[in-house]
PDB file of C-alpha atoms and ligand atoms in Angstrom:
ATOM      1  CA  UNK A   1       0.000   0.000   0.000  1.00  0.00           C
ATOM      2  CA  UNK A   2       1.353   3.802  -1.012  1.00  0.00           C
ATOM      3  CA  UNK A   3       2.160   5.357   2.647  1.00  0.00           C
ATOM      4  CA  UNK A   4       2.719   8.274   0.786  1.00  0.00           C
ATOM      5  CA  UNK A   5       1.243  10.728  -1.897  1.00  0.00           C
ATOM      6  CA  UNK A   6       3.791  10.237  -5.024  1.00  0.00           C
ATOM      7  CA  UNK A   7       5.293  14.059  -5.842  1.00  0.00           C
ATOM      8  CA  UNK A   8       5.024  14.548  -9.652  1.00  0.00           C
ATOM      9  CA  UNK A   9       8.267  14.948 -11.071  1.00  0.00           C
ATOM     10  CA  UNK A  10       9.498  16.523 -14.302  1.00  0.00           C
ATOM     11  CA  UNK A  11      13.272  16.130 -15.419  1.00  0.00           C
ATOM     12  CA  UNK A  12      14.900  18.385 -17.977  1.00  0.00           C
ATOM     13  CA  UNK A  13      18.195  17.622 -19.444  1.00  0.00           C
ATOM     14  CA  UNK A  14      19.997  21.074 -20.529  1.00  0.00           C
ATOM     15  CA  UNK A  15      24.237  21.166 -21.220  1.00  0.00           C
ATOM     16  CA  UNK A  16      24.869  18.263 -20.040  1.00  0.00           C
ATOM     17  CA  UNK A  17      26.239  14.398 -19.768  1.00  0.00           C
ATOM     18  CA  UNK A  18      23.505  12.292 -18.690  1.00  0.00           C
ATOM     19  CA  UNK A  19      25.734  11.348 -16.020  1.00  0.00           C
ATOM     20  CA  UNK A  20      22.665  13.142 -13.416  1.00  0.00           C
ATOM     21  CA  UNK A  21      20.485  10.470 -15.012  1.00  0.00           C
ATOM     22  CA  UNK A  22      23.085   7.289 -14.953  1.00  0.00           C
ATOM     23  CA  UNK A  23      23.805   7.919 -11.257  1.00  0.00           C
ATOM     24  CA  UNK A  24      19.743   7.890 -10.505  1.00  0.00           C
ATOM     25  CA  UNK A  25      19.170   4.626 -12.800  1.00  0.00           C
ATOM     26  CA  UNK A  26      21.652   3.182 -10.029  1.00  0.00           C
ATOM     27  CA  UNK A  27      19.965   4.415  -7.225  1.00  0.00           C
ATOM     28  CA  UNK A  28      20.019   1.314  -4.951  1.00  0.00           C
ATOM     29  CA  UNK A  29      18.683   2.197  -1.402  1.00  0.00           C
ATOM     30  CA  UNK A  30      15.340   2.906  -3.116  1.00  0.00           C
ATOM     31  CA  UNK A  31      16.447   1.221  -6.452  1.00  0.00           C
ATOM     32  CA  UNK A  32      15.134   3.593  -9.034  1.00  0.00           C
ATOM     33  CA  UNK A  33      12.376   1.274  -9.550  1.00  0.00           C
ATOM     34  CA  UNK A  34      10.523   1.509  -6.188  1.00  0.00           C
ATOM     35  CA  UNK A  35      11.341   5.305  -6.636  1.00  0.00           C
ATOM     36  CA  UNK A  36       9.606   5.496  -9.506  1.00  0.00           C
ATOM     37  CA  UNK A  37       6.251   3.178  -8.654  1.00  0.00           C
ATOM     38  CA  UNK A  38       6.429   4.002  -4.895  1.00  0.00           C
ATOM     39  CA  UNK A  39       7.867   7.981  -4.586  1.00  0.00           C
ATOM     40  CA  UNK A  40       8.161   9.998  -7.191  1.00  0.00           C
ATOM     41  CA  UNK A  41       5.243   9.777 -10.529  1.00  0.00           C
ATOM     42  CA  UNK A  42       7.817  10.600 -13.085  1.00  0.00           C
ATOM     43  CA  UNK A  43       5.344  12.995 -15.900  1.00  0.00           C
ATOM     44  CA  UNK A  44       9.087  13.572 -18.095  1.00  0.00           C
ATOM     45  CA  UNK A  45      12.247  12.351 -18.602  1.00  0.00           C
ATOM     46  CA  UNK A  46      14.032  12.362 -22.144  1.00  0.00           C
ATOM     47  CA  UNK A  47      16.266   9.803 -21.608  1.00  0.00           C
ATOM     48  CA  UNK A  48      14.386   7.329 -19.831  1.00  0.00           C
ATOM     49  CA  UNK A  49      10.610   7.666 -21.446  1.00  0.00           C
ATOM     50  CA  UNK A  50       9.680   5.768 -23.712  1.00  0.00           C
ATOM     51  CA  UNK A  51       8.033   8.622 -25.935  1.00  0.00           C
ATOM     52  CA  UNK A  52       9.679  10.912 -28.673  1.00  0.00           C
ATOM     53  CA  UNK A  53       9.019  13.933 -30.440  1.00  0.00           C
ATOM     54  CA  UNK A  54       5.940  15.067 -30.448  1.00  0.00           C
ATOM     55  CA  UNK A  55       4.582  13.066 -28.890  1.00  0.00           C
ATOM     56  CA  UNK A  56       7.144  13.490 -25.341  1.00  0.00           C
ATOM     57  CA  UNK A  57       6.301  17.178 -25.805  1.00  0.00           C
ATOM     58  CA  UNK A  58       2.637  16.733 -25.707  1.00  0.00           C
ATOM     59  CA  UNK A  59       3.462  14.484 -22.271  1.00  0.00           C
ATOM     60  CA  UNK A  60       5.090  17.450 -20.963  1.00  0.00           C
ATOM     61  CA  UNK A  61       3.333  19.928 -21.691  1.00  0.00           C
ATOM     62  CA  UNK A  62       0.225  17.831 -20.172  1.00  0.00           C
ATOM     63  CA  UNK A  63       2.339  17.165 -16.735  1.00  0.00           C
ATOM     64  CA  UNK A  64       2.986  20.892 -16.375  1.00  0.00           C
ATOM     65  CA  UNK A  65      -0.430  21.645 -16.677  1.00  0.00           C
ATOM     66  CA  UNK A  66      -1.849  18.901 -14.607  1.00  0.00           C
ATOM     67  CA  UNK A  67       0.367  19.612 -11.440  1.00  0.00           C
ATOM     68  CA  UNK A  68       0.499  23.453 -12.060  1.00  0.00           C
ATOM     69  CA  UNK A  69       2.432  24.916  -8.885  1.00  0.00           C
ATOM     70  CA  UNK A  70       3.439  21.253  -7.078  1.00  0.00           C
ATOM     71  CA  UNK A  71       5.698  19.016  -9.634  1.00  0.00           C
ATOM     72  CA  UNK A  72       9.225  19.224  -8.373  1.00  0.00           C
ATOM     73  CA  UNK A  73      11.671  20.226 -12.014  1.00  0.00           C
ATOM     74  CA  UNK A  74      14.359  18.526 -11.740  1.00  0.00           C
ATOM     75  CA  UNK A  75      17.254  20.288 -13.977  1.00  0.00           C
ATOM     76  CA  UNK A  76      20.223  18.631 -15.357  1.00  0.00           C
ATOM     77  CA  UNK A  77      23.263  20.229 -17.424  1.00  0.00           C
ATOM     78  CA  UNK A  78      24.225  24.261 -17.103  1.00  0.00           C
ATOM     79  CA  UNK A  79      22.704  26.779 -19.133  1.00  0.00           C
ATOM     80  CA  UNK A  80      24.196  28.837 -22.031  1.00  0.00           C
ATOM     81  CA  UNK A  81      23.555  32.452 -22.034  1.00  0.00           C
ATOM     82  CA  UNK A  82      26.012  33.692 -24.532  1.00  0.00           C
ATOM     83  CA  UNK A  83      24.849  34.410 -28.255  1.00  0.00           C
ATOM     84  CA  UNK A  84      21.217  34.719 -26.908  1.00  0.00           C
ATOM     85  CA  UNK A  85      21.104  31.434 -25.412  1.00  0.00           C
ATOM     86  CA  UNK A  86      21.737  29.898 -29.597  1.00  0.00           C
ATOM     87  CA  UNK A  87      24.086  27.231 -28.131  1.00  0.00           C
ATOM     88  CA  UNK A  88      20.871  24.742 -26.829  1.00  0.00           C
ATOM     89  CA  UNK A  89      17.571  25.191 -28.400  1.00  0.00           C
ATOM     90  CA  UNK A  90      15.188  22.158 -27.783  1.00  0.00           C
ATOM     91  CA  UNK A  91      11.932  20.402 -29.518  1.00  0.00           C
ATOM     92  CA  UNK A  92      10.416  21.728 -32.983  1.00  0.00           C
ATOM     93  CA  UNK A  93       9.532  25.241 -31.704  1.00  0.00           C
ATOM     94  CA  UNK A  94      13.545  25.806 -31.315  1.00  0.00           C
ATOM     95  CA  UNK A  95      12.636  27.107 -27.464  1.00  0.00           C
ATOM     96  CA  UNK A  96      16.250  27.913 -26.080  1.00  0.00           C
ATOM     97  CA  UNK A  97      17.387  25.802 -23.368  1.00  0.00           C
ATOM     98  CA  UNK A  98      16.942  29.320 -21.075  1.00  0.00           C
ATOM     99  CA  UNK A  99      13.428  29.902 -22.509  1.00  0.00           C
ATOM    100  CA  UNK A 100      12.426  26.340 -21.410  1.00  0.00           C
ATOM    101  CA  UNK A 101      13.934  26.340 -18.034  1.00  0.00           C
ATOM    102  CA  UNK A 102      11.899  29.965 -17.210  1.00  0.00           C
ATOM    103  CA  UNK A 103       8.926  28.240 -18.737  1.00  0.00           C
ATOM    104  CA  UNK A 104       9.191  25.106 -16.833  1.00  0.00           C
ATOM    105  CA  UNK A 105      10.305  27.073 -13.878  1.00  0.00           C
ATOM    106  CA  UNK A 106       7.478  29.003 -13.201  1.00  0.00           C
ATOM    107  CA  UNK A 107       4.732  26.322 -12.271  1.00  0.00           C
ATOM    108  CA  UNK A 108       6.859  24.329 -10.220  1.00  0.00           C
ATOM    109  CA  UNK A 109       6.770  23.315  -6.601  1.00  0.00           C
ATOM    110  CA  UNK A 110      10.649  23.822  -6.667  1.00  0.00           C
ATOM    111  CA  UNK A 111      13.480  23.354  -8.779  1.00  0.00           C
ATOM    112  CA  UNK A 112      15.850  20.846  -7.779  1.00  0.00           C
ATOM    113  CA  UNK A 113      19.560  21.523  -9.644  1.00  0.00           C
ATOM    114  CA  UNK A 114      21.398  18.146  -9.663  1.00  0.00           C
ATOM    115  CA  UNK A 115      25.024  17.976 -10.849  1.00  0.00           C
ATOM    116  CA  UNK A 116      27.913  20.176 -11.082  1.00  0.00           C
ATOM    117  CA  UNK A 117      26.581  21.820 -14.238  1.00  0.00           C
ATOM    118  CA  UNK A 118      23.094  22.621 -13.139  1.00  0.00           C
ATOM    119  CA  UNK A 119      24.152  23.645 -10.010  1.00  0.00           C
ATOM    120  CA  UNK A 120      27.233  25.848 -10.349  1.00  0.00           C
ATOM    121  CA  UNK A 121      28.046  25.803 -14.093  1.00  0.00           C
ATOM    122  CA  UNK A 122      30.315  22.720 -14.092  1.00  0.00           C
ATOM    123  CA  UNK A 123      32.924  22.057 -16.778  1.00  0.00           C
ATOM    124  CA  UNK A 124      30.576  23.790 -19.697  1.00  0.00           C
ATOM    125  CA  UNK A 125      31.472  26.842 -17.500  1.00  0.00           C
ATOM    126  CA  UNK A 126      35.421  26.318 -17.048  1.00  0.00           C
ATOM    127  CA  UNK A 127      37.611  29.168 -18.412  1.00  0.00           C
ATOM    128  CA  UNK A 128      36.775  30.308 -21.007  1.00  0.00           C
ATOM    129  CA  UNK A 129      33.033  29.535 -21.024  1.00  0.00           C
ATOM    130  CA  UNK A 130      32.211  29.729 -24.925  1.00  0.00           C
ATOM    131  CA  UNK A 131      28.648  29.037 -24.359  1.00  0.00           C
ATOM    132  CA  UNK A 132      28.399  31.316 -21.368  1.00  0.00           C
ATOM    133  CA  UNK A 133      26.959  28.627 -19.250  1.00  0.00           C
ATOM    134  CA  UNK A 134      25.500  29.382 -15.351  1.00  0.00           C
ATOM    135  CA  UNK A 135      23.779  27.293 -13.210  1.00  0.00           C
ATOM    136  CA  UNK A 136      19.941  27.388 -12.577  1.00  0.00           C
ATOM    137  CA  UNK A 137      19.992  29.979  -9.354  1.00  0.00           C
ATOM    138  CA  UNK A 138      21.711  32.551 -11.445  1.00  0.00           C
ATOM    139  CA  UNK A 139      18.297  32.386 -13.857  1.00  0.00           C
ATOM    140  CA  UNK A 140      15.827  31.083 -11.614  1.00  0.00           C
ATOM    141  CA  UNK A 141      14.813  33.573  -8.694  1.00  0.00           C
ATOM    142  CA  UNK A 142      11.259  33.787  -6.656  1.00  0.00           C
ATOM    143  CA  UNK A 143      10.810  30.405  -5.444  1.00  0.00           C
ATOM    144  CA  UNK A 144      13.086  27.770  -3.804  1.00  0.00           C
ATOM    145  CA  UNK A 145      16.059  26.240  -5.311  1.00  0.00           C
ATOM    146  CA  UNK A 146      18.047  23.423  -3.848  1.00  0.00           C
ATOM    147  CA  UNK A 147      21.169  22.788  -5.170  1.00  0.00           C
ATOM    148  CA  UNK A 148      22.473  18.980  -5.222  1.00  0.00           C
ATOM    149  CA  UNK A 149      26.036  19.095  -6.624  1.00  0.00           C
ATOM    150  CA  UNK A 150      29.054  16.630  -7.104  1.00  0.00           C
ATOM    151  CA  UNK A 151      29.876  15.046 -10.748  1.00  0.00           C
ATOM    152  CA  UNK A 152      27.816  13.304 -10.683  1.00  0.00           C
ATOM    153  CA  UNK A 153      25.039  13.753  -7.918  1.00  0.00           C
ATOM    154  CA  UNK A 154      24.950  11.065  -5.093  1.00  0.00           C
ATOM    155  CA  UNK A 155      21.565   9.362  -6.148  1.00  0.00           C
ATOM    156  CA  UNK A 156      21.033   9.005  -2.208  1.00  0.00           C
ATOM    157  CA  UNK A 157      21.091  13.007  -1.712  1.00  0.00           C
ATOM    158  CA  UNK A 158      18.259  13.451  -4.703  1.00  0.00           C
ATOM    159  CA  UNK A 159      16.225  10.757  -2.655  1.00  0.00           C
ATOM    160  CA  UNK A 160      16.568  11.893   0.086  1.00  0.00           C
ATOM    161  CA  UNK A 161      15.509  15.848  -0.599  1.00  0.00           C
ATOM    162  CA  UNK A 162      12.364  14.664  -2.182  1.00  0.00           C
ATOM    163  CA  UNK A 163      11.508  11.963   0.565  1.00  0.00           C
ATOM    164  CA  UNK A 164      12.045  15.554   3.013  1.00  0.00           C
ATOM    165  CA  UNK A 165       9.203  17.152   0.796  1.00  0.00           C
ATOM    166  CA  UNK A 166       7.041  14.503   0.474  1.00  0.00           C
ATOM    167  CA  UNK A 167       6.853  14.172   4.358  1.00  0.00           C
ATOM    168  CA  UNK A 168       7.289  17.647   5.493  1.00  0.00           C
ATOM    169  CA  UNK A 169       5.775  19.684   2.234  1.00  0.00           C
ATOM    170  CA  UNK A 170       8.954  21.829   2.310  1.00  0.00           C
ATOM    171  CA  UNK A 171      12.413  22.196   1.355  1.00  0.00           C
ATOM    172  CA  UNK A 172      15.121  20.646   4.279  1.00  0.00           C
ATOM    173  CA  UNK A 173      17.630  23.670   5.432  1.00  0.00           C
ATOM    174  CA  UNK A 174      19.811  24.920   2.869  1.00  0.00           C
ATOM    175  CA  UNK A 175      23.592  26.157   3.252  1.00  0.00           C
ATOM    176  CA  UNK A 176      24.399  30.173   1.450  1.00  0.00           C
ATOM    177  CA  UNK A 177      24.938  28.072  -1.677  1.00  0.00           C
ATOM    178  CA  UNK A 178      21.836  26.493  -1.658  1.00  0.00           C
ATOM    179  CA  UNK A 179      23.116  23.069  -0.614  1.00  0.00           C
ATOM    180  CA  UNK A 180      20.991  20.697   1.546  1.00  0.00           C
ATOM    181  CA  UNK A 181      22.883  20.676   5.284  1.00  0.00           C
ATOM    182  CA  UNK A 182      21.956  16.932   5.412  1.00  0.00           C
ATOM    183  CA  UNK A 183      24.437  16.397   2.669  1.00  0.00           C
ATOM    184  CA  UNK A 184      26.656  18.962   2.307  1.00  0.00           C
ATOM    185  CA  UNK A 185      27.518  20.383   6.400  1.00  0.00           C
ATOM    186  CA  UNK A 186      30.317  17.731   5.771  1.00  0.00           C
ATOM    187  CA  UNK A 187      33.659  18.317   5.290  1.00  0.00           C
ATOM    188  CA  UNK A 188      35.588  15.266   2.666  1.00  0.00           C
ATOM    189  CA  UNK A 189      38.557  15.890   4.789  1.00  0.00           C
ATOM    190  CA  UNK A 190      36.892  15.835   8.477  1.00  0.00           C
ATOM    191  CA  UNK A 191      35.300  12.105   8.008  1.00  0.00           C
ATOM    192  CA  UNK A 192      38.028  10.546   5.533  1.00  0.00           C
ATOM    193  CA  UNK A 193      39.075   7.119   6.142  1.00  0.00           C
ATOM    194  CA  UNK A 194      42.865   8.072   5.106  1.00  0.00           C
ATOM    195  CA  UNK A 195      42.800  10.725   7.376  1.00  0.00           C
ATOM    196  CA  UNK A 196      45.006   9.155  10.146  1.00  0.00           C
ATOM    197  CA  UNK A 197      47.477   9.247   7.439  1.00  0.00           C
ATOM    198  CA  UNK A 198      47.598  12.884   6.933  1.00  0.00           C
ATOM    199  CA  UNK A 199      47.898  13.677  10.682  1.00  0.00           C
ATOM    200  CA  UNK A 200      50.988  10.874  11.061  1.00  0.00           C
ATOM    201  CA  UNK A 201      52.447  13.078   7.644  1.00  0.00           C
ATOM    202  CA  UNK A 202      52.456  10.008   5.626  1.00  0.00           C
ATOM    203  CA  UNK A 203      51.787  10.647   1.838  1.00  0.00           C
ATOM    204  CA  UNK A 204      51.569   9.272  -1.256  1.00  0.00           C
ATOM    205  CA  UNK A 205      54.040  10.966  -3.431  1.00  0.00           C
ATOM    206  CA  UNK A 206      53.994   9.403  -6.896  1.00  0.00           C
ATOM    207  CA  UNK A 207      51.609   7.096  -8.250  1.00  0.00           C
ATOM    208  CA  UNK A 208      52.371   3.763  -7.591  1.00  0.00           C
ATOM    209  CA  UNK A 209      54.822   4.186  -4.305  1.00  0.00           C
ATOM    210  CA  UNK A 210      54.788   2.056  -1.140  1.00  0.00           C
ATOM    211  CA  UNK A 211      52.227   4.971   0.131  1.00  0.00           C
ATOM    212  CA  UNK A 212      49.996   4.610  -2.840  1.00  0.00           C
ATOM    213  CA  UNK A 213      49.837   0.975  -2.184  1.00  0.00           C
ATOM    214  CA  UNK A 214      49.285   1.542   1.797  1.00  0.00           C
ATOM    215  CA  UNK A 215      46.272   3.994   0.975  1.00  0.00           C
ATOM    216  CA  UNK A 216      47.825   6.528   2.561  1.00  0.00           C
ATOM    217  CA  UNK A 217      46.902  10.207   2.119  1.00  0.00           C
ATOM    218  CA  UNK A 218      46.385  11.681  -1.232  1.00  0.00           C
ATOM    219  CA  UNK A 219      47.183  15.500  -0.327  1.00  0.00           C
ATOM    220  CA  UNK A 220      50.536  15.958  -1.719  1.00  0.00           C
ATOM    221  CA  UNK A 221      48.503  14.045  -5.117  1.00  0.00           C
ATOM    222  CA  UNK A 222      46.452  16.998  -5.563  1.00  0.00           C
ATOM    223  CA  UNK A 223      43.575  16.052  -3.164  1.00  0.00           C
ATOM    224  CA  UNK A 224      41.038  18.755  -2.609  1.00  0.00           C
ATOM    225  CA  UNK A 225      38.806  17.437   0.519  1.00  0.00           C
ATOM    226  CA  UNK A 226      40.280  19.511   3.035  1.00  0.00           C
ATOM    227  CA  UNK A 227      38.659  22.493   0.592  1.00  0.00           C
ATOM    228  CA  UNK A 228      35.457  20.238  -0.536  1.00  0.00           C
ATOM    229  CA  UNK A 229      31.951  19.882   1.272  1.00  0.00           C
ATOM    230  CA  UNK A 230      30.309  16.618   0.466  1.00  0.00           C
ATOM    231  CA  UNK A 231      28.565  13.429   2.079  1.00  0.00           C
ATOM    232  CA  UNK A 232      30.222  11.304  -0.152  1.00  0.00           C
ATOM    233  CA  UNK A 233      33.247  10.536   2.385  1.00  0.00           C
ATOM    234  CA  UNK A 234      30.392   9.307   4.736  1.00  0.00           C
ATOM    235  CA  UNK A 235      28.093   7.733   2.357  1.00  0.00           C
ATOM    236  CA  UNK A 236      30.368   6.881  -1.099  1.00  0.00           C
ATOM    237  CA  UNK A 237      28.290   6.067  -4.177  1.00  0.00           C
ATOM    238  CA  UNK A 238      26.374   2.756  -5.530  1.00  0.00           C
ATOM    239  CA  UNK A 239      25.069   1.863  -2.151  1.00  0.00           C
ATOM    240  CA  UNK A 240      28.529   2.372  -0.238  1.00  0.00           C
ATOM    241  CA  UNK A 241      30.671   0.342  -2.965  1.00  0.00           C
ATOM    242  CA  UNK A 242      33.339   3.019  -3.350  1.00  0.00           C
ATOM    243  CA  UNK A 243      34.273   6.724  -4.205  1.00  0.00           C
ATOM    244  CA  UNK A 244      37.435   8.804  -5.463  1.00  0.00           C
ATOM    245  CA  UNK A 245      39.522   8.364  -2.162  1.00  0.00           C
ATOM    246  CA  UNK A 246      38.549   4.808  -2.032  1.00  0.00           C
ATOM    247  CA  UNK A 247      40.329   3.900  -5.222  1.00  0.00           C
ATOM    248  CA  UNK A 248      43.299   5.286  -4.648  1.00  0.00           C
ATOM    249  CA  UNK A 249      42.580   9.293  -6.191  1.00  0.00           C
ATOM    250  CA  UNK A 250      41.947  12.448  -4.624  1.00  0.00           C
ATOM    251  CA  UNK A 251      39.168  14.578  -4.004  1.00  0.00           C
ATOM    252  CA  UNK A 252      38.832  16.972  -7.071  1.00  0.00           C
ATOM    253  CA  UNK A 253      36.240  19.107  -5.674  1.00  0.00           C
ATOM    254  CA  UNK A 254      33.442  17.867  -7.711  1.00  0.00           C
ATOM    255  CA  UNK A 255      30.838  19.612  -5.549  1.00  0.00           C
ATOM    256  CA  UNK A 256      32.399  23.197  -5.083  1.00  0.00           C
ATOM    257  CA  UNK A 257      31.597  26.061  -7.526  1.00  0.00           C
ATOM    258  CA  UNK A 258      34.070  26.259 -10.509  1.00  0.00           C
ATOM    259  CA  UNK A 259      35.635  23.530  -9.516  1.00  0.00           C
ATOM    260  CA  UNK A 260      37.174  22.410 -12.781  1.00  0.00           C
ATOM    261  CA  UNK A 261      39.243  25.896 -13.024  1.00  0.00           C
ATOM    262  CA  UNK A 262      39.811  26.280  -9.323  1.00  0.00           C
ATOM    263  CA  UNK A 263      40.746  22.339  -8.154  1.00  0.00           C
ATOM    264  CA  UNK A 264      40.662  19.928 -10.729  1.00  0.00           C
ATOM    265  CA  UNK A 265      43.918  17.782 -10.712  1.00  0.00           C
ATOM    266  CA  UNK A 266      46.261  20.885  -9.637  1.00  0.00           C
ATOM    267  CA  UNK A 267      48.903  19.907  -6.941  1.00  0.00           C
ATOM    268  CA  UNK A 268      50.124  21.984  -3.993  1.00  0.00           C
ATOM    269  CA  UNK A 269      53.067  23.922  -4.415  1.00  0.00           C
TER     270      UNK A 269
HETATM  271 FE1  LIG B   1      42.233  14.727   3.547  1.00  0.00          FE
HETATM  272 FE2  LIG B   1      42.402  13.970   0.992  1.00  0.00          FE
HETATM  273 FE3  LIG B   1      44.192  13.106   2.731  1.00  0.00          FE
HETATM  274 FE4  LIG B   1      41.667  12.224   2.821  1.00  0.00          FE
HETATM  275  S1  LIG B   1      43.159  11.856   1.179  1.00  0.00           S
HETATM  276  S2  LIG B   1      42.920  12.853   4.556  1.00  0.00           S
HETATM  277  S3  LIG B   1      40.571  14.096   2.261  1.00  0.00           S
HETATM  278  S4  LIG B   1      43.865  15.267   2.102  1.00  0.00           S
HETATM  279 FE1  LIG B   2      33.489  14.626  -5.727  1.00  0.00          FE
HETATM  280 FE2  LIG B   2      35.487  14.728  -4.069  1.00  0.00          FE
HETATM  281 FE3  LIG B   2      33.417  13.282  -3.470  1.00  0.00          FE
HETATM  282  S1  LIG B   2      35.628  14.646  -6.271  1.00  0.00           S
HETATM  283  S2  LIG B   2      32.613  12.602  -5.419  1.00  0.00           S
HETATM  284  S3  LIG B   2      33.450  15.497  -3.689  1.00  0.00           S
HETATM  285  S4  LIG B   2      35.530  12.767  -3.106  1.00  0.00           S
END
């Protein structure tokens, strides 16, 4: 028996991977299956519908006007603003990918940015930013944003902002950037299981050494989770299988703004 009224969803794909998408289809703890039939009533999702064309717009046009002011948008992939948003135009009417996000937007419960790109701007957004990409809360203003970054989103962090709303009706606390506490009060460094390492000053120094192959800390590699707030040190992905540190590579900031120019792969002086 449904415990629970299931919150229409609507997920738009803008510059971006997929990789939003992937990391949900692997949700495990709910699999995306119970999600689906149990939690959420997915109205639209390119990638995963089984519709085309027309006929997908006709399904979301139909969702938005159906659940007018309570579907949650979910938004994957950054925005480009340069050129007057030319770089990503979408469906027959050649609606830029800004035009549909303001459209979609404005009936929505809330607008849930997963990823690094919908979020912050992600790599479309590294120097120099052709398309000049942003992230949803530069466009979207008036009703509540929550930002869910990392590259890709941890599944378990989308579930578990729309299991808050479905129980409480509102959006859980939010940090300045518009990150859910629950997920991202967290410091990568503060709960990282090579940590113990770091305070005894043993690093790895080249790939490969006898400290690579004792797991000891990445720092001196390039490893950005002293700067980096994230669950994911706690947590991991695919159900607690593994994550960057885990196999043997440092943090690269995946879930900080303009992370790509500002941490990506760079080593301490
Ligand atoms: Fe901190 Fe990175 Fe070292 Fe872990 S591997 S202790 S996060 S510097
Ligand atoms: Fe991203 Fe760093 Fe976690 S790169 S997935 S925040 S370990």
């Amino acid at each position: 028996a449904e415990l629970m009224n299931r919150v229409p969803v609507i997920w738009i794909e803008l510059q971006d991977c997929a990789g939003n998408s992937e990391a949900l289809l692997r949700s495990s703890a709910p699999t995306v299956d119970s999600l689906i039939f149990d939690v959420l009533s997915l109205e639209f999702h390119e990638t995963i519908m089984a519709a085309s064309g027309h006929q997908a717009d006709a399904q979301l046009e139909d969702a938005v006007e159906h659940f007018k002011g309570k579907y949650l948008l979910f938004v994957e992939g950054s925005i480009p603003t340069a050129m007057n948003g030319q770089y990503g135009t979408i469906g027959a009417s050649g609606e830029t990918f800004q035009e549909h996000l303001m459209r979609l937007s404005k009936d929505a419960g809330a607008v849930i940015a997963v990823g690094a790109c919908a979020t912050f701007g992600g790599v479309p957004a590294a120097a120099p930013n052709p398309t000049g990409a942003v992230g949803v809360m530069d466009l979207v203003k008036g009703k509540p944003v929550i930002n869910i970054p990392a590259c890709p989103a941890n599944p378990a962090n989308m579930v578990g902002v729309v299991l808050h709303y479905i129980l409480t009706g509102q959006v859980p606390e939010l940090d300045s950037l518009l990150r859910p506490k629950f997920a991202f009060g967290y410091r990568i460094h503060d709960n990282c299981e090579r940590r113990a390492h770091f305070d005894a000053g043993e690093y790895v120094e080249e790939w490969g050494d006898e400290g690579a192959k004792n797991n000891w800390c990445l720092y001196k590699m390039g490893c950005k989770g002293p700067m980096t707030f994230n669950n994911c040190s706690i947590i991991r992905y695919n159900e607690g299988t593994n994550w960057p540190i885990g196999v043997g590579r440092g943090c690269i900031g995946c879930s900080e703004p303009d992370f790509w120019d500002k941490y990506a792969y760079e080593r301490p002086m």
